[in-house]
CSV table of C-alpha atoms and ligand atoms in Angstrom, one decimal:
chain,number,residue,atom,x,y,z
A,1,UNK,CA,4.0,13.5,-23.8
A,2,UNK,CA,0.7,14.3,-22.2
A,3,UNK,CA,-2.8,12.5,-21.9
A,4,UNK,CA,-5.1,14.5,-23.9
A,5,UNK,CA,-8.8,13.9,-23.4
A,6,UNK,CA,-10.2,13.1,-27.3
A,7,UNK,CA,-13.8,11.8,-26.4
A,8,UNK,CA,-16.3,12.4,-23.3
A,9,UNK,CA,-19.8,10.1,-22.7
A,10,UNK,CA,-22.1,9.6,-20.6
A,11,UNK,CA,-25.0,7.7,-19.1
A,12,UNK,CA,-27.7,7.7,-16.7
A,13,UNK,CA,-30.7,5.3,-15.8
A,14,UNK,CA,-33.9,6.5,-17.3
A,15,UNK,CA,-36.2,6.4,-14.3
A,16,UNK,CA,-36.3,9.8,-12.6
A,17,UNK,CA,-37.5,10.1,-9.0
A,18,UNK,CA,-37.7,13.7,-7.4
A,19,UNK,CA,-37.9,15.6,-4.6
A,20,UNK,CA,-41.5,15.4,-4.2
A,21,UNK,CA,-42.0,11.7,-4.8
A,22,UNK,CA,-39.4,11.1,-2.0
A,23,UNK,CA,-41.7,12.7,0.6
A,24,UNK,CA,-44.3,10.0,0.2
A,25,UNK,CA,-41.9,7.3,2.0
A,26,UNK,CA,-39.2,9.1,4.0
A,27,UNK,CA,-39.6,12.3,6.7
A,28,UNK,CA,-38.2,15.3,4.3
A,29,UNK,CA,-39.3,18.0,2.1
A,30,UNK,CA,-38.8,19.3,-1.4
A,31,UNK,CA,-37.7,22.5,0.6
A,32,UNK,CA,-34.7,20.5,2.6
A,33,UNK,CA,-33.5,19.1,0.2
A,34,UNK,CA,-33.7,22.1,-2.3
A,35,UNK,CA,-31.7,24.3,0.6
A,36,UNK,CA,-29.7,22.1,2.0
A,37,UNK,CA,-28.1,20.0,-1.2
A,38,UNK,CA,-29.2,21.6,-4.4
A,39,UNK,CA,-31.0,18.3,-5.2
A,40,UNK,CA,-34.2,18.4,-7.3
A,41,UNK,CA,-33.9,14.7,-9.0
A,42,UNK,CA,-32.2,11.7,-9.6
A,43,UNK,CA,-31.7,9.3,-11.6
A,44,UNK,CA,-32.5,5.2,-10.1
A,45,UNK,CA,-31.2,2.3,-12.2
A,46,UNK,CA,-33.7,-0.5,-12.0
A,47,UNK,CA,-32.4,-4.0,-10.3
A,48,UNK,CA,-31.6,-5.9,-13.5
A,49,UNK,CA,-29.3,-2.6,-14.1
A,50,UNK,CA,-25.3,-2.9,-12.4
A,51,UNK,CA,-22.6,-0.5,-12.6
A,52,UNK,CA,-20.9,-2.5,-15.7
A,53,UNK,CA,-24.5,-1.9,-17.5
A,54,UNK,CA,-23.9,2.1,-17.4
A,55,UNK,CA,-20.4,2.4,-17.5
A,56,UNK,CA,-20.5,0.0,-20.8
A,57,UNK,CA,-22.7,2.8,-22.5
A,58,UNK,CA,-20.8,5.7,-21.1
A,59,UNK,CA,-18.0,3.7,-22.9
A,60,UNK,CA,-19.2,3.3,-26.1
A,61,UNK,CA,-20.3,7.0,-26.5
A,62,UNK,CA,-16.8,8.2,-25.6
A,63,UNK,CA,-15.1,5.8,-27.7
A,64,UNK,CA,-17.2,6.8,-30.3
A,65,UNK,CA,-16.6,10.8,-29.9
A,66,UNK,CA,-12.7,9.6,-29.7
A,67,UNK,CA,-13.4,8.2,-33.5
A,68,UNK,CA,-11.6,5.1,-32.1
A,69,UNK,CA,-12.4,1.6,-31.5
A,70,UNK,CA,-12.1,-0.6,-28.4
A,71,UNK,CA,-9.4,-2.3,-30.4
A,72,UNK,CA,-7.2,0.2,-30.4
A,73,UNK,CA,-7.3,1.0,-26.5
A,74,UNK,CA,-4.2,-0.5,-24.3
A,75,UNK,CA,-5.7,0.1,-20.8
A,76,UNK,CA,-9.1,0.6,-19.2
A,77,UNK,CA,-9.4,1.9,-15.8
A,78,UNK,CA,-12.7,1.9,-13.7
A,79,UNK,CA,-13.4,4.2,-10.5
A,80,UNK,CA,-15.9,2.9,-8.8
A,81,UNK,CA,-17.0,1.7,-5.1
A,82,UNK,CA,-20.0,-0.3,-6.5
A,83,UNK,CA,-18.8,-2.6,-8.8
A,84,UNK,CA,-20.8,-6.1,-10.4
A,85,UNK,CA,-19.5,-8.5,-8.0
A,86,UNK,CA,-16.7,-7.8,-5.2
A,87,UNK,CA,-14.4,-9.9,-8.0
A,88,UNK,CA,-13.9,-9.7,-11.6
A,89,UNK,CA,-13.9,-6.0,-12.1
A,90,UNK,CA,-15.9,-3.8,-13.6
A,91,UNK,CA,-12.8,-3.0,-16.0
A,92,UNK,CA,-12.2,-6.6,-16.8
A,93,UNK,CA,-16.3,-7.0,-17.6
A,94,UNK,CA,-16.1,-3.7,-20.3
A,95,UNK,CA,-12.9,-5.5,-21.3
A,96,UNK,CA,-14.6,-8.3,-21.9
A,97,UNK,CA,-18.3,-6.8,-23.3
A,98,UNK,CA,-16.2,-4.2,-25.7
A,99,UNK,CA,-13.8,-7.0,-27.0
A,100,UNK,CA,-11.2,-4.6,-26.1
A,101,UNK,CA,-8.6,-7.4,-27.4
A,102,UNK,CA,-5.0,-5.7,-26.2
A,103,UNK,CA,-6.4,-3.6,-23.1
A,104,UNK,CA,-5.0,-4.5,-19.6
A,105,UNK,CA,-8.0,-3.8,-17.2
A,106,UNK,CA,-8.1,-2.8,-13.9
A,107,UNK,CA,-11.1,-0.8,-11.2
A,108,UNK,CA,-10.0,1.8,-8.5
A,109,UNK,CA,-11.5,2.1,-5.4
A,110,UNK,CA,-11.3,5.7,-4.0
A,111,UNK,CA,-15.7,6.2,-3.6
A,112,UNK,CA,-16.5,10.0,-5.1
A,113,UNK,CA,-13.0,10.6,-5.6
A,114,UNK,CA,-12.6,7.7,-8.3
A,115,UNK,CA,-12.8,9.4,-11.6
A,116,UNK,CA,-10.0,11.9,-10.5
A,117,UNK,CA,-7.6,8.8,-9.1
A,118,UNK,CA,-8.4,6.7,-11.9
A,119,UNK,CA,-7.3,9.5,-14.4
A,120,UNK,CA,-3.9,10.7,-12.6
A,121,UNK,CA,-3.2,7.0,-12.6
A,122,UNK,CA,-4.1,6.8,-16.4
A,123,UNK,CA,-2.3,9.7,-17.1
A,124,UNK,CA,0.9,8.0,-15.2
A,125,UNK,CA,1.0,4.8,-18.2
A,126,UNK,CA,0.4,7.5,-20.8
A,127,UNK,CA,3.0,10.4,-19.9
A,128,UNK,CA,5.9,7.4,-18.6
A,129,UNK,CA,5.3,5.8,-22.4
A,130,UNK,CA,3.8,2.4,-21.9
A,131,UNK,CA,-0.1,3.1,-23.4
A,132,UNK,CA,-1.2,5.6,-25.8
A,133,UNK,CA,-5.0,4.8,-25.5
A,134,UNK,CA,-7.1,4.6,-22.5
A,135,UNK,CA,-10.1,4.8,-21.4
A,136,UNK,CA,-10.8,5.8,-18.5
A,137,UNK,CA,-14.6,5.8,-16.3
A,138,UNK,CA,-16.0,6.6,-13.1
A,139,UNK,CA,-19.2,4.9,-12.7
A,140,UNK,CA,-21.3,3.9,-9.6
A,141,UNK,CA,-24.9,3.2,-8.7
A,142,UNK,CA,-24.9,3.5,-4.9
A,143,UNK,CA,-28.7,3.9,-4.8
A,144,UNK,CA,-28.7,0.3,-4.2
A,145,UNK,CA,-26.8,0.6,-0.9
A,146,UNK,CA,-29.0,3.2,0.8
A,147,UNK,CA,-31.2,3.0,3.5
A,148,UNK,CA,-34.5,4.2,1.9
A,149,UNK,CA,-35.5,4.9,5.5
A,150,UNK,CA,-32.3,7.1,6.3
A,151,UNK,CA,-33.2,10.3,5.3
A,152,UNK,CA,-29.5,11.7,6.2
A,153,UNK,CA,-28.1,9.8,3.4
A,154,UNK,CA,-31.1,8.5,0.9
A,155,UNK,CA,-32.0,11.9,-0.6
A,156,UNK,CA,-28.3,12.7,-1.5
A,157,UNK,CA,-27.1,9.6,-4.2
A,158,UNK,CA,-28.2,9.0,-7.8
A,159,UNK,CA,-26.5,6.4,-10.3
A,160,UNK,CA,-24.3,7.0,-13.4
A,161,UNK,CA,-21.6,7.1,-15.3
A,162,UNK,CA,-19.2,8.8,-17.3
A,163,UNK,CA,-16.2,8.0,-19.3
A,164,UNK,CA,-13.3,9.6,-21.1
A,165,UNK,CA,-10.6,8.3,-23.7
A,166,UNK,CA,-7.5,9.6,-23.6
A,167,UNK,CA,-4.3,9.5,-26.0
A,168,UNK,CA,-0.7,9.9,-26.1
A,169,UNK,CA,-0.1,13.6,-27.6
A,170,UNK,CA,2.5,16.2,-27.5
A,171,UNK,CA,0.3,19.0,-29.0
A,172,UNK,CA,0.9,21.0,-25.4
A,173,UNK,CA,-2.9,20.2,-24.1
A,174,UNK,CA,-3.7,17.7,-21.8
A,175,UNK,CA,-3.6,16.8,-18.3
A,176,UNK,CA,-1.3,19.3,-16.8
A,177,UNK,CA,-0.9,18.4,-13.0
A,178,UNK,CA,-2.5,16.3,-10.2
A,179,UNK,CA,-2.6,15.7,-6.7
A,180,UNK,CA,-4.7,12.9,-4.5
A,181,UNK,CA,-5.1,12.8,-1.2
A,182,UNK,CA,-6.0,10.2,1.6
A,183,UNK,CA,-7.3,11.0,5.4
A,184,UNK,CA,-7.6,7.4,5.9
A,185,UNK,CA,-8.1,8.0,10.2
A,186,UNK,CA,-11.9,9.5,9.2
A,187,UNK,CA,-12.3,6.2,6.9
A,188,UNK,CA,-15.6,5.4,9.5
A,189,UNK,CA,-17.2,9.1,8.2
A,190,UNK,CA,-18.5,7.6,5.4
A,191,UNK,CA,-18.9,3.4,5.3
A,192,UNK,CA,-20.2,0.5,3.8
A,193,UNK,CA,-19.9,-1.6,6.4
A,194,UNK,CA,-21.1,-4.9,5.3
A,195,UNK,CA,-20.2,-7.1,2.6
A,196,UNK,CA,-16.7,-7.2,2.8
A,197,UNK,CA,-13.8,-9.3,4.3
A,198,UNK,CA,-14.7,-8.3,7.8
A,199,UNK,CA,-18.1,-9.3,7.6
A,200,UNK,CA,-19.2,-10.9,4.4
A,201,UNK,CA,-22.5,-12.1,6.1
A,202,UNK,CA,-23.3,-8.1,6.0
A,203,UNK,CA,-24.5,-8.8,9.8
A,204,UNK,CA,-23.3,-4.9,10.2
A,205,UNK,CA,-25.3,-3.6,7.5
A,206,UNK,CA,-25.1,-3.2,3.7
A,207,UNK,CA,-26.1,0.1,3.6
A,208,UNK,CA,-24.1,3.3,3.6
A,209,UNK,CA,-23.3,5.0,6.9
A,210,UNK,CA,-22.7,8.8,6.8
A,211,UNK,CA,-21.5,11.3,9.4
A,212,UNK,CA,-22.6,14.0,7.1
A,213,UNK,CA,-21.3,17.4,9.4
A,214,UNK,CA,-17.7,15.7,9.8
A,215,UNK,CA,-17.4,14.8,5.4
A,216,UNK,CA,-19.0,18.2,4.7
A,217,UNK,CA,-16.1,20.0,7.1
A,218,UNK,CA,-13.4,17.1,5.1
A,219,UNK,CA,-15.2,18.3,1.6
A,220,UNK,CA,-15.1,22.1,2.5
A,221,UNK,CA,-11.3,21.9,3.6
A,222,UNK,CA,-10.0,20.0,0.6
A,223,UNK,CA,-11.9,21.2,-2.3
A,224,UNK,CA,-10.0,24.3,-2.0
A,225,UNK,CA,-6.9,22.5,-0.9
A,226,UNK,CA,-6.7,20.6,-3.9
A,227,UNK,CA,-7.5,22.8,-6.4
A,228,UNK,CA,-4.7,25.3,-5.5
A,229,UNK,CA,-2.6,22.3,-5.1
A,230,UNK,CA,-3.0,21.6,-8.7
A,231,UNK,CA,-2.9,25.2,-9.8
A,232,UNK,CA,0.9,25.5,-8.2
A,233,UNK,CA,1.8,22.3,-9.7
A,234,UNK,CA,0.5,23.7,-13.2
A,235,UNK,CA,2.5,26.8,-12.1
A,236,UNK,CA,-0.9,28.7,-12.9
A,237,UNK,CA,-3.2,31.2,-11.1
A,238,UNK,CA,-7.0,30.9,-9.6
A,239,UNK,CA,-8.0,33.5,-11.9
A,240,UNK,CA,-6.3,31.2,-15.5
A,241,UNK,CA,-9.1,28.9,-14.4
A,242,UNK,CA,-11.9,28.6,-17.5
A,243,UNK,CA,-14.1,26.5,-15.9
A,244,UNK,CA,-14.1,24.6,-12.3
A,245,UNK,CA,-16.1,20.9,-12.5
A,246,UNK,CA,-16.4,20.4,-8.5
A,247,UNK,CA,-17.6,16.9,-7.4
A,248,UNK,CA,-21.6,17.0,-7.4
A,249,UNK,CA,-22.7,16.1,-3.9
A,250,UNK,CA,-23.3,19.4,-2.4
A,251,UNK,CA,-24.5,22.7,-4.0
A,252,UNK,CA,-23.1,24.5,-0.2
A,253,UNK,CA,-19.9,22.9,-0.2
A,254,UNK,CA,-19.5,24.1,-4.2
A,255,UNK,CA,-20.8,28.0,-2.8
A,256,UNK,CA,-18.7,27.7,-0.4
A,257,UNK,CA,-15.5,27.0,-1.8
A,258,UNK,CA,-16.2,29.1,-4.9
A,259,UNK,CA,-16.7,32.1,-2.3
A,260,UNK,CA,-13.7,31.4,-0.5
A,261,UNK,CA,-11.3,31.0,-3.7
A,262,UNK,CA,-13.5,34.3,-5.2
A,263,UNK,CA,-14.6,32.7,-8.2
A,264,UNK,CA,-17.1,33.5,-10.6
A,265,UNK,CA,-20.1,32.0,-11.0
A,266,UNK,CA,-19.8,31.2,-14.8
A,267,UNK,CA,-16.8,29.3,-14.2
A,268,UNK,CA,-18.1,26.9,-12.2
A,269,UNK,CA,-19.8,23.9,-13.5
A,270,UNK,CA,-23.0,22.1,-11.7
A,271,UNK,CA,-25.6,19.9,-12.4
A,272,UNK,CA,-26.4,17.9,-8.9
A,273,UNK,CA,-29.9,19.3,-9.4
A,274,UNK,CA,-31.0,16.7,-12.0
A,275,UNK,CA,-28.7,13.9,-10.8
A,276,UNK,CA,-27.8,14.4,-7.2
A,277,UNK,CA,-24.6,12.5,-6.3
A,278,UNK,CA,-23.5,9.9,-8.5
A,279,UNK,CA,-20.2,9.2,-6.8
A,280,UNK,CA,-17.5,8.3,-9.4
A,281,UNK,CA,-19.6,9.2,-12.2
A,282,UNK,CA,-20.5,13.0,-11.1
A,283,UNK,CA,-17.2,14.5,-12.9
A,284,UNK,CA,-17.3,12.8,-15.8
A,285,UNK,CA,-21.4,13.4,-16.2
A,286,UNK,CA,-20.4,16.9,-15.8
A,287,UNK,CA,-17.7,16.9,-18.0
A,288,UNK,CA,-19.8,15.7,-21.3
A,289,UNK,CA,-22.8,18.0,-20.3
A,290,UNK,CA,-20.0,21.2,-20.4
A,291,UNK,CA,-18.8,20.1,-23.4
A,292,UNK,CA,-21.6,19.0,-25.1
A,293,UNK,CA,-22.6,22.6,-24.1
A,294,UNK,CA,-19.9,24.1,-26.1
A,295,UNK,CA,-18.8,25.7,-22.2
A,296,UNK,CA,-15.3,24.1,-23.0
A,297,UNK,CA,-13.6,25.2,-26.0
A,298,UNK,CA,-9.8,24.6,-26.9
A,299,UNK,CA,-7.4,26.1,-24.9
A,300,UNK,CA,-9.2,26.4,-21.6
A,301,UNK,CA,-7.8,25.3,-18.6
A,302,UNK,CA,-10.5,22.7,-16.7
A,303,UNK,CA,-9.6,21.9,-13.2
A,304,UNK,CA,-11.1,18.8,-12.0
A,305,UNK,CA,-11.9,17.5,-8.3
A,306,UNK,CA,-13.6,15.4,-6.1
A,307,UNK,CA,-13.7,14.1,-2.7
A,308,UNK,CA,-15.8,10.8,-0.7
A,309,UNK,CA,-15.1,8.2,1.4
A,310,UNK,CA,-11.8,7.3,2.4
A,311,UNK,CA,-11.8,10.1,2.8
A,312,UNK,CA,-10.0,10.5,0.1
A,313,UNK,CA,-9.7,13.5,-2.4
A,314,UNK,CA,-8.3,14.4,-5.8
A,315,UNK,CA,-7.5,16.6,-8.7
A,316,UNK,CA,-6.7,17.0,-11.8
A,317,UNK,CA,-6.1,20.4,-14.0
A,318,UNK,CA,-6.3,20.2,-17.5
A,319,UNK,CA,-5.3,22.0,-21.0
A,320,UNK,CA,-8.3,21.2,-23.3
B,1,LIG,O1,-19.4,12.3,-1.9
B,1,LIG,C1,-19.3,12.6,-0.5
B,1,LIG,C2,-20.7,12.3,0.0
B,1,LIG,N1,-21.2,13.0,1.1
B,1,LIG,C3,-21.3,14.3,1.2
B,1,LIG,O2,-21.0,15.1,0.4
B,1,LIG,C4,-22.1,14.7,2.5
B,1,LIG,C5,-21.6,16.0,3.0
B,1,LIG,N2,-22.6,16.5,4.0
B,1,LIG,C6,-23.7,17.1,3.6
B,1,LIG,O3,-23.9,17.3,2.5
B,1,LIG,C7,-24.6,17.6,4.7
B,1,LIG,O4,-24.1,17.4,6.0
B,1,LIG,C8,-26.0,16.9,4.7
B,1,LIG,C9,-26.8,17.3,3.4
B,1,LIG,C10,-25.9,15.4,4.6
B,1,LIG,C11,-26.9,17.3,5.9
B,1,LIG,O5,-27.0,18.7,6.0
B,1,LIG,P1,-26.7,19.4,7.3
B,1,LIG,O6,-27.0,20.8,7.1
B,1,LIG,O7,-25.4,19.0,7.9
B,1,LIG,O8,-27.9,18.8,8.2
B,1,LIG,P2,-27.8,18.1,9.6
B,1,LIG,O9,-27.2,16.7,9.5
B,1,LIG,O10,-27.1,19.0,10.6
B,1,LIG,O11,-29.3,18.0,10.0
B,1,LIG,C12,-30.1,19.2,10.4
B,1,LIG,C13,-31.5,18.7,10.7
B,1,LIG,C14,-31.6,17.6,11.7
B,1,LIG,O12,-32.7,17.8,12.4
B,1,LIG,P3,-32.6,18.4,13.9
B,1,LIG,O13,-31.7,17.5,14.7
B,1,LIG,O14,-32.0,19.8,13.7
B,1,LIG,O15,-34.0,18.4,14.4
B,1,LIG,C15,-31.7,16.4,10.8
B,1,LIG,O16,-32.4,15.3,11.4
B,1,LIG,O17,-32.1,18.3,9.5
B,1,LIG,C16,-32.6,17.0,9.7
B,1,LIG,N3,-32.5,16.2,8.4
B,1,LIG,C17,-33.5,16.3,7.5
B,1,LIG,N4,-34.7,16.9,7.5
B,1,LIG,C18,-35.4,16.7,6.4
B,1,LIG,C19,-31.5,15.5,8.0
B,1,LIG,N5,-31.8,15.0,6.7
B,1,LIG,C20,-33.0,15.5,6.4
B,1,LIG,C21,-33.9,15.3,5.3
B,1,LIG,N6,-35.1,16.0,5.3
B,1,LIG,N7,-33.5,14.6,4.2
């Protein structure tokens, strides 16, 4: 038995901010951020808008391309670093909003890698036998924990958030293989230093702190690593790759890897341009866009992956 994706969604704030519009309050160009990231926009959510507010939507539309109801859903897992309130989570809130009756609930905290943890984890309940139905999101809205004056780390985030349903199938497609990763001794590359246990009074700072050089090496290292640690699992070959959805934070560290590996162009997915980095959500945003695209048809091997603070990274390779 395999977990088969059967419905994508997605959703982003509606207030776009670019580039340009940036340069009126921080020290940065259109130009550095064009070369540098791949950046053009993003998307801000306003502040009566939390995490549970996009992910609910992204919910709804992927439930609704699944032609099934929250009803019929046994499990709802949420990646995400940015949730509502530090308890219930976001998970239990959809739960909750969605009247998803029968569905245990839970979040995952692995920052940009999320999505990819949350759906190996999913994929653990489905292929062992204990839920047919989940849904499963990556959703985050960290532009409410940058430093508007840091221009190292406020040109690079957008919110989002994107969600997939899977089910129980034996058809042969599906989630073939996956493989996460943790490099917990660089967890201070890339923190959120206030707010939690070790200072709730956020005396340290509730904004995120990025060594950018030392998580670009991380990123660069085990993009690669994972995919062809996915691709042996899967028993498959760089070049049975249809299309590669990278995590959106970085249009070098996608180059790069893609240039290393020898992949085509076509086969690799991106979007950061018109979203930036929207953590959990990025693979999942990208995952609807591809296939509302008609870029994935059946058949086509998808590998998935991500990396972000932890640092943590994962993958997933799937039979669509
Ligand atoms: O999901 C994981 C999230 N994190 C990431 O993916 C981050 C990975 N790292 C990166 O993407 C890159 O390291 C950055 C985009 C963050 C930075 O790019 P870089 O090529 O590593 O730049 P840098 O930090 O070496 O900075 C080069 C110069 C510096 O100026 P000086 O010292 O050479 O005069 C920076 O002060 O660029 C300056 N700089 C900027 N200039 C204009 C840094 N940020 C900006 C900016 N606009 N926004």
């Amino acid at each position: 038995m395999r977990a088969k994706i059967i419905g994508v969604g997605s959703c982003v704030p509606e207030k776009v901010v670019t580039n340009h519009e940036l340069t009126k309050t921080v020290d940065t160009s259109d130009e550095w951020i064009r070369t540098r990231t791949g950046i053009q926009e993003r998307r801000l959510s306003d502040e009566a808008t939390a995490t549970s507010d996009l992910a609910i939507v992204a919910a709804e539309r992927a439930l609704a391309k699944a032609n099934l109801s929250a009803q019929d859903l046994d499990l709802i897992i949420v990646g995400t670093t940015t949730p509502d309130t530090l308890f219930p989570s976001v998970a239990c809130i959809l739960q909750g909003k969605l009247s998803a009756v029968k569905a245990a609930a839970f979040d995952v905290s692995a920052a940009c890698s999320g999505f990819n943890f949350a759906l190996t984890t999913a994929t653990q309940f489905i292929e062992n036998g204990l839920y047919k139905n989940v849904l499963v999101i990556g959703a985050d809205t960290l532009t409410k924990y940058v430093d508007w004056n840091d221009r190292g780390t406020c040109v690079l985030f957008g919110d989002g958030a994107g969600a997939v349903v899977l089910t129980a199938s034996d058809d042969g497609s599906g989630v073939l293989a996956s493989w996460l990763k943790a490099e917990g001794h660089l967890s201070d590359k890339l923190i959120m230093p206030g707010g939690g246990s070790r200072d709730p009074g956020q005396k340290n700072g509730r904004f995120i702190t990025m060594d950018g050089k030392n998580v670009f090496k991380f990123a660069t290292r085990v993009l690669e690593e994972s995919i062809l640690a996915v691709l042996k699992k899967a028993n498959l070959e760089t070049k049975d790759i249809d299309l590669l959805i990278p995590h959106q934070a970085n249009s070098r560290i996608i180059s790069h890897v893609v240039k290393k590996m020898d992949l085509p162009n076509e086969k690799v997915f991106v979007n950061l341009h018109k979203y930036g980095n929207t953590s959990a959500a990025s693979i999942p945003i990208a995952l609807d866009e591809a296939f509302a695209e008609g870029i994935i048809k059946a058949g086509d091997i998808v590998v998935l992956s991500g990396f972000g603070a932890g640092l943590t990274c994962g993958a997933n390779i799937i039979k669509w």
